[in-house]
């Protein structure tokens, strides 16, 4: 029976990939050693094993501090980095997530025991020694949220207990930094997990809008609540995303929100090749392309949008545009949609190879792309 299910899964996968791999005979799978095989290395792309799965794009200051904290188990460098990061900016939210994720992963790898200190101990020491440090409080709240989703099942008592602790931690973090949107952004995930009513959620959302009305990370976190698989519907999520895009100021990545709403409602298996050329997808892709071309090139959320564009552009067989995004994000794969895979680097590499093959099958070359 297991073999039968495996064969059925392979058959379904072939229906999804073959239209991309062999559309009208223009792209053909060959062995990597074949003289006609497209080679991503020709474009200077990073090898799969060297791709960074931790972040969507570069943040060398964060990487340096994470290295120090994890090697010394001393939290002070993390505290200093967050203290020097703009409160209402996207970067602070990303760094809070990264520190919390690092502590959670350490704890998962080293749960501790009679003679072993548990992983992530530096975060516990941080909270104990600096209870009024707003950065540490925010990281602790996010750590609890990640622990709930990682170790428990929504709806169970364990999940609810951890999420309620996270909600209390969000409140404490908010008191320590009244103008900081991050504690409320963390609570958006709590709201989803604890089934906040829509009026409760909207009250929380207004607190974020008061502090950071164009915060892209906050909008992406809120979008999950409005999705069909949680507490909303396809229509509500599209409405939320389109409203955000409509009020986006010039240069804001909020114009890409509809593409994230489309992604959240993709069917698990789509056998219709024309879906990715449909009006709803095309319109969302165009909005996202406009957003990335008009945004500041140092916007911390830019890589998030580019990664999702790679996914849709490859699926839409818009090879040259996909390659244009790939050369700007290659090297880091810690973003949707790759992080949903058990092996984000392998998933990204597959789409990258498809983009290269499609690009070259239509007359492209490294010289024409990189010139």
Tab-separated table of C-alpha atoms in Angstrom:
chain	number	residue	atom	x	y	z
A	1	UNK	CA	0.000	0.000	0.000
A	2	UNK	CA	2.872	2.399	0.822
A	3	UNK	CA	4.383	1.769	-2.606
A	4	UNK	CA	1.030	2.489	-4.265
A	5	UNK	CA	0.704	5.820	-2.449
A	6	UNK	CA	4.271	6.720	-3.426
A	7	UNK	CA	3.561	5.984	-7.087
A	8	UNK	CA	0.404	8.084	-6.971
A	9	UNK	CA	2.349	10.985	-5.434
A	10	UNK	CA	4.984	10.760	-8.160
A	11	UNK	CA	2.289	10.746	-10.820
A	12	UNK	CA	0.675	13.884	-9.390
A	13	UNK	CA	4.082	15.573	-9.154
A	14	UNK	CA	4.745	14.786	-12.796
A	15	UNK	CA	1.483	16.461	-13.795
A	16	UNK	CA	2.580	19.609	-11.949
A	17	UNK	CA	6.185	19.769	-13.192
A	18	UNK	CA	6.047	18.366	-16.706
A	19	UNK	CA	4.139	21.320	-18.180
A	20	UNK	CA	6.943	23.530	-16.873
A	21	UNK	CA	9.772	21.219	-17.821
A	22	UNK	CA	8.575	20.378	-21.317
A	23	UNK	CA	6.185	23.029	-22.512
A	24	UNK	CA	5.748	22.620	-26.251
A	25	UNK	CA	9.010	20.684	-26.317
A	26	UNK	CA	11.046	23.819	-25.604
A	27	UNK	CA	12.523	22.545	-22.319
A	28	UNK	CA	13.785	19.023	-22.039
A	29	UNK	CA	15.283	17.220	-19.064
A	30	UNK	CA	18.792	15.939	-19.758
A	31	UNK	CA	21.631	14.613	-17.627
A	32	UNK	CA	23.732	17.370	-16.018
A	33	UNK	CA	26.763	16.201	-18.044
A	34	UNK	CA	24.882	16.569	-21.340
A	35	UNK	CA	26.369	19.331	-23.537
A	36	UNK	CA	22.936	20.986	-23.799
A	37	UNK	CA	22.366	20.996	-20.035
A	38	UNK	CA	21.851	24.467	-18.536
A	39	UNK	CA	24.319	25.177	-15.743
A	40	UNK	CA	23.226	27.632	-13.003
A	41	UNK	CA	26.910	28.033	-12.061
A	42	UNK	CA	27.418	29.955	-15.308
A	43	UNK	CA	25.441	32.783	-13.710
A	44	UNK	CA	27.516	32.860	-10.548
A	45	UNK	CA	24.776	31.278	-8.461
A	46	UNK	CA	25.667	29.862	-5.041
A	47	UNK	CA	25.917	26.081	-4.688
A	48	UNK	CA	22.934	24.446	-2.995
A	49	UNK	CA	24.932	23.356	0.048
A	50	UNK	CA	26.155	26.932	0.592
A	51	UNK	CA	22.751	28.624	0.479
A	52	UNK	CA	21.840	30.408	3.743
A	53	UNK	CA	18.440	29.136	4.914
A	54	UNK	CA	18.257	31.423	7.955
A	55	UNK	CA	17.342	34.728	6.320
A	56	UNK	CA	15.746	35.995	3.100
A	57	UNK	CA	18.631	38.369	2.425
A	58	UNK	CA	21.908	39.582	3.887
A	59	UNK	CA	22.171	41.188	7.340
A	60	UNK	CA	25.828	40.879	8.256
A	61	UNK	CA	25.441	42.701	11.579
A	62	UNK	CA	22.835	40.156	12.648
A	63	UNK	CA	24.953	37.208	11.501
A	64	UNK	CA	27.986	38.522	13.373
A	65	UNK	CA	25.994	39.015	16.576
A	66	UNK	CA	24.298	35.621	16.304
A	67	UNK	CA	27.718	34.016	15.935
A	68	UNK	CA	28.994	35.776	19.070
A	69	UNK	CA	25.889	34.962	21.128
A	70	UNK	CA	25.798	31.302	20.167
A	71	UNK	CA	29.500	30.745	20.714
A	72	UNK	CA	29.761	32.620	24.010
A	73	UNK	CA	26.166	32.194	25.278
A	74	UNK	CA	26.381	35.884	26.228
A	75	UNK	CA	23.271	37.859	25.287
A	76	UNK	CA	24.785	41.350	25.540
A	77	UNK	CA	25.687	41.706	21.865
A	78	UNK	CA	22.073	40.879	20.931
A	79	UNK	CA	20.770	43.431	23.412
A	80	UNK	CA	23.057	46.120	21.994
A	81	UNK	CA	22.091	45.350	18.386
A	82	UNK	CA	18.359	45.619	19.089
A	83	UNK	CA	18.848	48.765	21.143
A	84	UNK	CA	20.505	50.354	18.120
A	85	UNK	CA	17.844	49.220	15.626
A	86	UNK	CA	15.010	51.558	14.686
A	87	UNK	CA	11.958	50.706	16.791
A	88	UNK	CA	9.294	51.003	14.100
A	89	UNK	CA	11.376	49.594	11.247
A	90	UNK	CA	11.155	46.272	9.455
A	91	UNK	CA	14.686	45.333	10.496
A	92	UNK	CA	13.871	45.234	14.209
A	93	UNK	CA	11.039	42.772	13.640
A	94	UNK	CA	13.257	40.550	11.498
A	95	UNK	CA	16.025	40.579	14.084
A	96	UNK	CA	13.627	39.759	16.931
A	97	UNK	CA	12.399	36.792	14.895
A	98	UNK	CA	15.961	35.680	14.167
A	99	UNK	CA	17.100	35.773	17.800
A	100	UNK	CA	13.954	33.975	18.960
A	101	UNK	CA	14.330	31.376	16.216
A	102	UNK	CA	17.978	30.793	17.116
A	103	UNK	CA	17.077	30.223	20.780
A	104	UNK	CA	14.210	27.892	19.858
A	105	UNK	CA	16.422	25.874	17.517
A	106	UNK	CA	19.139	25.602	20.160
A	107	UNK	CA	16.605	24.325	22.682
A	108	UNK	CA	15.299	21.780	20.164
A	109	UNK	CA	18.830	20.533	19.488
A	110	UNK	CA	19.885	20.563	23.158
A	111	UNK	CA	16.844	20.151	25.414
A	112	UNK	CA	19.151	19.741	28.398
A	113	UNK	CA	19.294	17.160	31.118
A	114	UNK	CA	20.930	16.280	34.385
A	115	UNK	CA	24.438	17.239	33.252
A	116	UNK	CA	23.730	19.409	30.203
A	117	UNK	CA	22.671	23.039	29.993
A	118	UNK	CA	19.659	23.475	27.688
A	119	UNK	CA	20.117	25.342	24.436
A	120	UNK	CA	19.045	28.979	24.332
A	121	UNK	CA	20.117	29.534	27.915
A	122	UNK	CA	21.406	32.989	26.948
A	123	UNK	CA	17.818	34.152	26.415
A	124	UNK	CA	16.800	33.012	29.899
A	125	UNK	CA	19.812	34.810	31.392
A	126	UNK	CA	18.961	37.918	29.356
A	127	UNK	CA	15.447	38.060	30.773
A	128	UNK	CA	16.656	37.336	34.312
A	129	UNK	CA	19.461	39.914	34.340
A	130	UNK	CA	17.743	42.619	32.274
A	131	UNK	CA	13.995	42.320	32.992
A	132	UNK	CA	13.383	45.894	31.741
A	133	UNK	CA	15.218	45.418	28.441
A	134	UNK	CA	12.527	45.898	25.775
A	135	UNK	CA	14.496	43.965	23.177
A	136	UNK	CA	14.895	40.942	25.401
A	137	UNK	CA	11.207	41.037	26.315
A	138	UNK	CA	10.192	41.087	22.645
A	139	UNK	CA	12.540	38.215	21.778
A	140	UNK	CA	11.169	36.185	24.692
A	141	UNK	CA	7.569	36.731	23.543
A	142	UNK	CA	8.429	35.666	19.998
A	143	UNK	CA	10.368	32.670	21.355
A	144	UNK	CA	7.255	31.466	23.194
A	145	UNK	CA	5.140	31.853	20.047
A	146	UNK	CA	7.626	29.853	18.002
A	147	UNK	CA	7.788	27.204	20.708
A	148	UNK	CA	4.007	26.822	20.653
A	149	UNK	CA	3.908	26.288	16.889
A	150	UNK	CA	7.012	24.049	16.882
A	151	UNK	CA	6.225	21.752	19.793
A	152	UNK	CA	2.444	21.665	20.191
A	153	UNK	CA	-0.699	21.199	18.142
A	154	UNK	CA	-3.213	24.066	17.844
A	155	UNK	CA	-6.282	23.331	19.920
A	156	UNK	CA	-4.476	21.268	22.552
A	157	UNK	CA	-4.024	22.299	26.184
A	158	UNK	CA	-0.237	22.486	25.794
A	159	UNK	CA	-0.555	24.835	22.839
A	160	UNK	CA	-3.050	27.064	24.629
A	161	UNK	CA	-0.902	27.274	27.791
A	162	UNK	CA	2.207	28.346	25.862
A	163	UNK	CA	0.238	30.842	23.775
A	164	UNK	CA	-1.336	32.397	26.853
A	165	UNK	CA	2.131	32.777	28.348
A	166	UNK	CA	3.210	34.392	25.073
A	167	UNK	CA	0.280	36.804	25.247
A	168	UNK	CA	1.351	37.875	28.750
A	169	UNK	CA	4.923	38.278	27.492
A	170	UNK	CA	3.670	40.501	24.650
A	171	UNK	CA	1.916	42.713	27.171
A	172	UNK	CA	5.068	43.037	29.268
A	173	UNK	CA	7.158	43.880	26.187
A	174	UNK	CA	4.635	46.517	25.096
A	175	UNK	CA	4.791	48.230	28.504
A	176	UNK	CA	8.578	48.459	28.272
A	177	UNK	CA	8.475	50.177	24.867
A	178	UNK	CA	5.155	52.011	24.342
A	179	UNK	CA	5.867	53.122	20.754
A	180	UNK	CA	7.201	49.756	19.596
A	181	UNK	CA	4.947	47.838	17.180
A	182	UNK	CA	6.894	44.557	17.560
A	183	UNK	CA	5.122	43.232	20.711
A	184	UNK	CA	1.791	43.724	18.949
A	185	UNK	CA	3.086	42.091	15.760
A	186	UNK	CA	4.123	39.082	17.848
A	187	UNK	CA	0.627	39.034	19.326
A	188	UNK	CA	-0.870	38.694	15.825
A	189	UNK	CA	0.356	35.099	15.841
A	190	UNK	CA	-1.066	34.634	19.335
A	191	UNK	CA	-4.400	35.960	18.060
A	192	UNK	CA	-4.396	33.377	15.299
A	193	UNK	CA	-3.500	30.561	17.682
A	194	UNK	CA	-5.959	31.529	20.435
A	195	UNK	CA	-8.859	32.214	18.041
A	196	UNK	CA	-9.336	35.931	18.729
A	197	UNK	CA	-12.698	37.127	17.473
A	198	UNK	CA	-12.604	39.507	14.520
A	199	UNK	CA	-13.412	42.556	16.720
A	200	UNK	CA	-10.590	41.543	19.105
A	201	UNK	CA	-8.192	41.119	16.212
A	202	UNK	CA	-9.133	44.447	14.645
A	203	UNK	CA	-8.557	46.206	17.979
A	204	UNK	CA	-5.064	44.695	18.093
A	205	UNK	CA	-4.460	45.642	14.468
A	206	UNK	CA	-5.335	49.287	15.141
A	207	UNK	CA	-2.588	49.423	17.777
A	208	UNK	CA	-0.082	48.402	15.104
A	209	UNK	CA	-1.425	50.891	12.566
A	210	UNK	CA	-1.068	53.660	15.160
A	211	UNK	CA	2.636	52.836	15.533
A	212	UNK	CA	3.723	51.630	12.074
A	213	UNK	CA	0.984	51.977	9.436
A	214	UNK	CA	3.137	50.811	6.501
A	215	UNK	CA	4.939	47.945	8.257
A	216	UNK	CA	5.119	45.156	5.656
A	217	UNK	CA	6.027	42.435	8.171
A	218	UNK	CA	2.996	43.316	10.269
A	219	UNK	CA	0.710	43.147	7.240
A	220	UNK	CA	2.053	39.717	6.290
A	221	UNK	CA	1.510	38.466	9.847
A	222	UNK	CA	-2.043	39.837	9.866
A	223	UNK	CA	-2.808	38.307	6.475
A	224	UNK	CA	-2.550	34.807	7.981
A	225	UNK	CA	-5.459	35.533	10.324
A	226	UNK	CA	-7.714	36.588	7.434
A	227	UNK	CA	-6.919	33.524	5.326
A	228	UNK	CA	-9.419	30.776	4.635
A	229	UNK	CA	-7.403	28.171	6.549
A	230	UNK	CA	-7.575	30.225	9.763
A	231	UNK	CA	-10.276	32.717	10.728
A	232	UNK	CA	-11.233	34.418	7.492
A	233	UNK	CA	-11.876	33.545	3.869
A	234	UNK	CA	-10.361	33.990	0.446
A	235	UNK	CA	-12.499	37.092	-0.033
A	236	UNK	CA	-11.510	38.646	3.315
A	237	UNK	CA	-7.805	38.014	2.747
A	238	UNK	CA	-7.930	39.462	-0.773
A	239	UNK	CA	-9.830	42.474	0.550
A	240	UNK	CA	-7.257	43.029	3.299
A	241	UNK	CA	-4.339	42.718	0.872
A	242	UNK	CA	-5.901	44.924	-1.800
A	243	UNK	CA	-6.772	47.624	0.752
A	244	UNK	CA	-3.161	47.628	1.962
A	245	UNK	CA	-1.908	47.914	-1.615
A	246	UNK	CA	-4.355	50.714	-2.412
A	247	UNK	CA	-3.174	52.897	0.470
A	248	UNK	CA	0.509	52.082	0.001
A	249	UNK	CA	2.640	55.227	-0.374
A	250	UNK	CA	5.053	55.530	-3.288
A	251	UNK	CA	7.979	53.151	-2.820
A	252	UNK	CA	6.164	50.907	-0.342
A	253	UNK	CA	6.257	47.143	-0.763
A	254	UNK	CA	2.657	46.958	0.456
A	255	UNK	CA	1.741	47.035	-3.236
A	256	UNK	CA	2.903	43.389	-3.306
A	257	UNK	CA	0.405	42.254	-0.665
A	258	UNK	CA	-2.119	40.781	-3.179
A	259	UNK	CA	0.552	38.349	-4.411
A	260	UNK	CA	0.946	36.988	-0.871
A	261	UNK	CA	-2.842	36.626	-0.596
A	262	UNK	CA	-2.911	34.645	-3.856
A	263	UNK	CA	-0.087	32.421	-2.580
A	264	UNK	CA	-1.915	31.706	0.686
A	265	UNK	CA	-4.869	30.326	-1.296
A	266	UNK	CA	-3.107	28.261	-3.928
A	267	UNK	CA	-4.564	24.768	-4.359
A	268	UNK	CA	-2.276	22.042	-3.038
A	269	UNK	CA	-2.074	20.442	-6.489
A	270	UNK	CA	-2.887	22.501	-9.568
A	271	UNK	CA	-3.199	20.560	-12.800
A	272	UNK	CA	-4.297	23.580	-14.867
A	273	UNK	CA	-1.249	24.985	-16.647
A	274	UNK	CA	-2.994	28.254	-17.451
A	275	UNK	CA	-3.705	29.110	-13.799
A	276	UNK	CA	-0.458	31.036	-13.427
A	277	UNK	CA	-1.320	33.112	-16.514
A	278	UNK	CA	-4.782	33.891	-15.144
A	279	UNK	CA	-5.918	37.457	-14.588
A	280	UNK	CA	-5.792	37.299	-10.790
A	281	UNK	CA	-2.218	35.956	-10.748
A	282	UNK	CA	-1.002	38.250	-13.524
A	283	UNK	CA	-2.422	41.325	-11.806
A	284	UNK	CA	-0.834	40.372	-8.462
A	285	UNK	CA	2.530	39.669	-10.114
A	286	UNK	CA	2.461	43.034	-11.891
A	287	UNK	CA	1.735	44.775	-8.585
A	288	UNK	CA	4.653	43.021	-6.912
A	289	UNK	CA	7.024	43.798	-9.812
A	290	UNK	CA	6.038	47.460	-9.610
A	291	UNK	CA	6.648	47.379	-5.855
A	292	UNK	CA	10.164	45.915	-6.065
A	293	UNK	CA	11.180	48.272	-8.872
A	294	UNK	CA	10.041	51.370	-6.976
A	295	UNK	CA	11.124	50.347	-3.457
A	296	UNK	CA	14.337	51.395	-1.742
A	297	UNK	CA	16.985	48.838	-2.568
A	298	UNK	CA	17.923	48.602	1.122
A	299	UNK	CA	14.349	47.840	2.226
A	300	UNK	CA	14.654	44.805	4.545
A	301	UNK	CA	11.440	43.304	3.107
A	302	UNK	CA	12.524	43.536	-0.523
A	303	UNK	CA	14.033	40.039	-0.559
A	304	UNK	CA	10.769	38.554	0.763
A	305	UNK	CA	8.868	39.907	-2.231
A	306	UNK	CA	11.560	38.919	-4.717
A	307	UNK	CA	11.583	35.310	-3.475
A	308	UNK	CA	7.833	34.969	-3.918
A	309	UNK	CA	8.111	36.579	-7.348
A	310	UNK	CA	10.634	33.914	-8.365
A	311	UNK	CA	8.076	31.245	-7.522
A	312	UNK	CA	5.264	32.865	-9.532
A	313	UNK	CA	7.424	33.955	-12.462
A	314	UNK	CA	8.810	30.441	-12.904
A	315	UNK	CA	5.329	28.931	-12.659
A	316	UNK	CA	4.135	31.514	-15.204
A	317	UNK	CA	7.085	30.619	-17.482
A	318	UNK	CA	8.272	34.231	-17.474
A	319	UNK	CA	11.864	33.080	-17.529
A	320	UNK	CA	13.766	36.327	-18.133
A	321	UNK	CA	11.908	38.128	-15.345
A	322	UNK	CA	12.487	35.187	-12.996
A	323	UNK	CA	16.210	35.319	-13.731
A	324	UNK	CA	16.206	39.050	-13.050
A	325	UNK	CA	14.890	38.412	-9.546
A	326	UNK	CA	17.112	35.385	-8.941
A	327	UNK	CA	20.361	37.255	-9.461
A	328	UNK	CA	19.244	39.690	-6.754
A	329	UNK	CA	18.274	37.165	-4.066
A	330	UNK	CA	20.538	34.185	-4.731
A	331	UNK	CA	22.531	33.088	-1.706
A	332	UNK	CA	19.736	33.369	0.877
A	333	UNK	CA	16.557	31.262	0.924
A	334	UNK	CA	14.990	31.963	4.337
A	335	UNK	CA	11.698	33.199	2.905
A	336	UNK	CA	8.399	32.047	1.477
A	337	UNK	CA	7.815	29.821	-0.376
A	338	UNK	CA	11.021	27.876	0.252
A	339	UNK	CA	10.691	27.790	4.059
A	340	UNK	CA	7.517	25.714	3.733
A	341	UNK	CA	9.646	22.872	2.352
A	342	UNK	CA	11.502	20.355	4.501
A	343	UNK	CA	14.570	21.296	2.438
A	344	UNK	CA	14.352	25.000	1.522
A	345	UNK	CA	17.682	25.031	-0.316
A	346	UNK	CA	16.717	22.103	-2.530
A	347	UNK	CA	13.317	23.647	-3.325
A	348	UNK	CA	14.904	26.965	-4.256
A	349	UNK	CA	17.551	25.215	-6.357
A	350	UNK	CA	14.865	23.346	-8.324
A	351	UNK	CA	13.088	26.572	-9.273
A	352	UNK	CA	16.416	28.227	-10.054
A	353	UNK	CA	17.338	25.369	-12.411
A	354	UNK	CA	13.948	25.605	-14.129
A	355	UNK	CA	14.427	29.348	-14.602
A	356	UNK	CA	17.875	28.855	-16.122
A	357	UNK	CA	16.613	26.104	-18.430
A	358	UNK	CA	13.624	28.145	-19.578
A	359	UNK	CA	15.730	31.264	-20.055
A	360	UNK	CA	18.313	29.484	-22.197
A	361	UNK	CA	15.675	27.559	-24.168
A	362	UNK	CA	14.332	30.931	-25.252
A	363	UNK	CA	17.646	32.368	-26.365
A	364	UNK	CA	18.998	33.721	-23.080
A	365	UNK	CA	22.577	33.351	-21.907
A	366	UNK	CA	24.797	34.483	-19.040
A	367	UNK	CA	26.188	37.222	-21.276
A	368	UNK	CA	22.750	38.628	-22.097
A	369	UNK	CA	21.567	38.535	-18.463
A	370	UNK	CA	24.654	39.892	-16.781
A	371	UNK	CA	25.514	42.545	-19.338
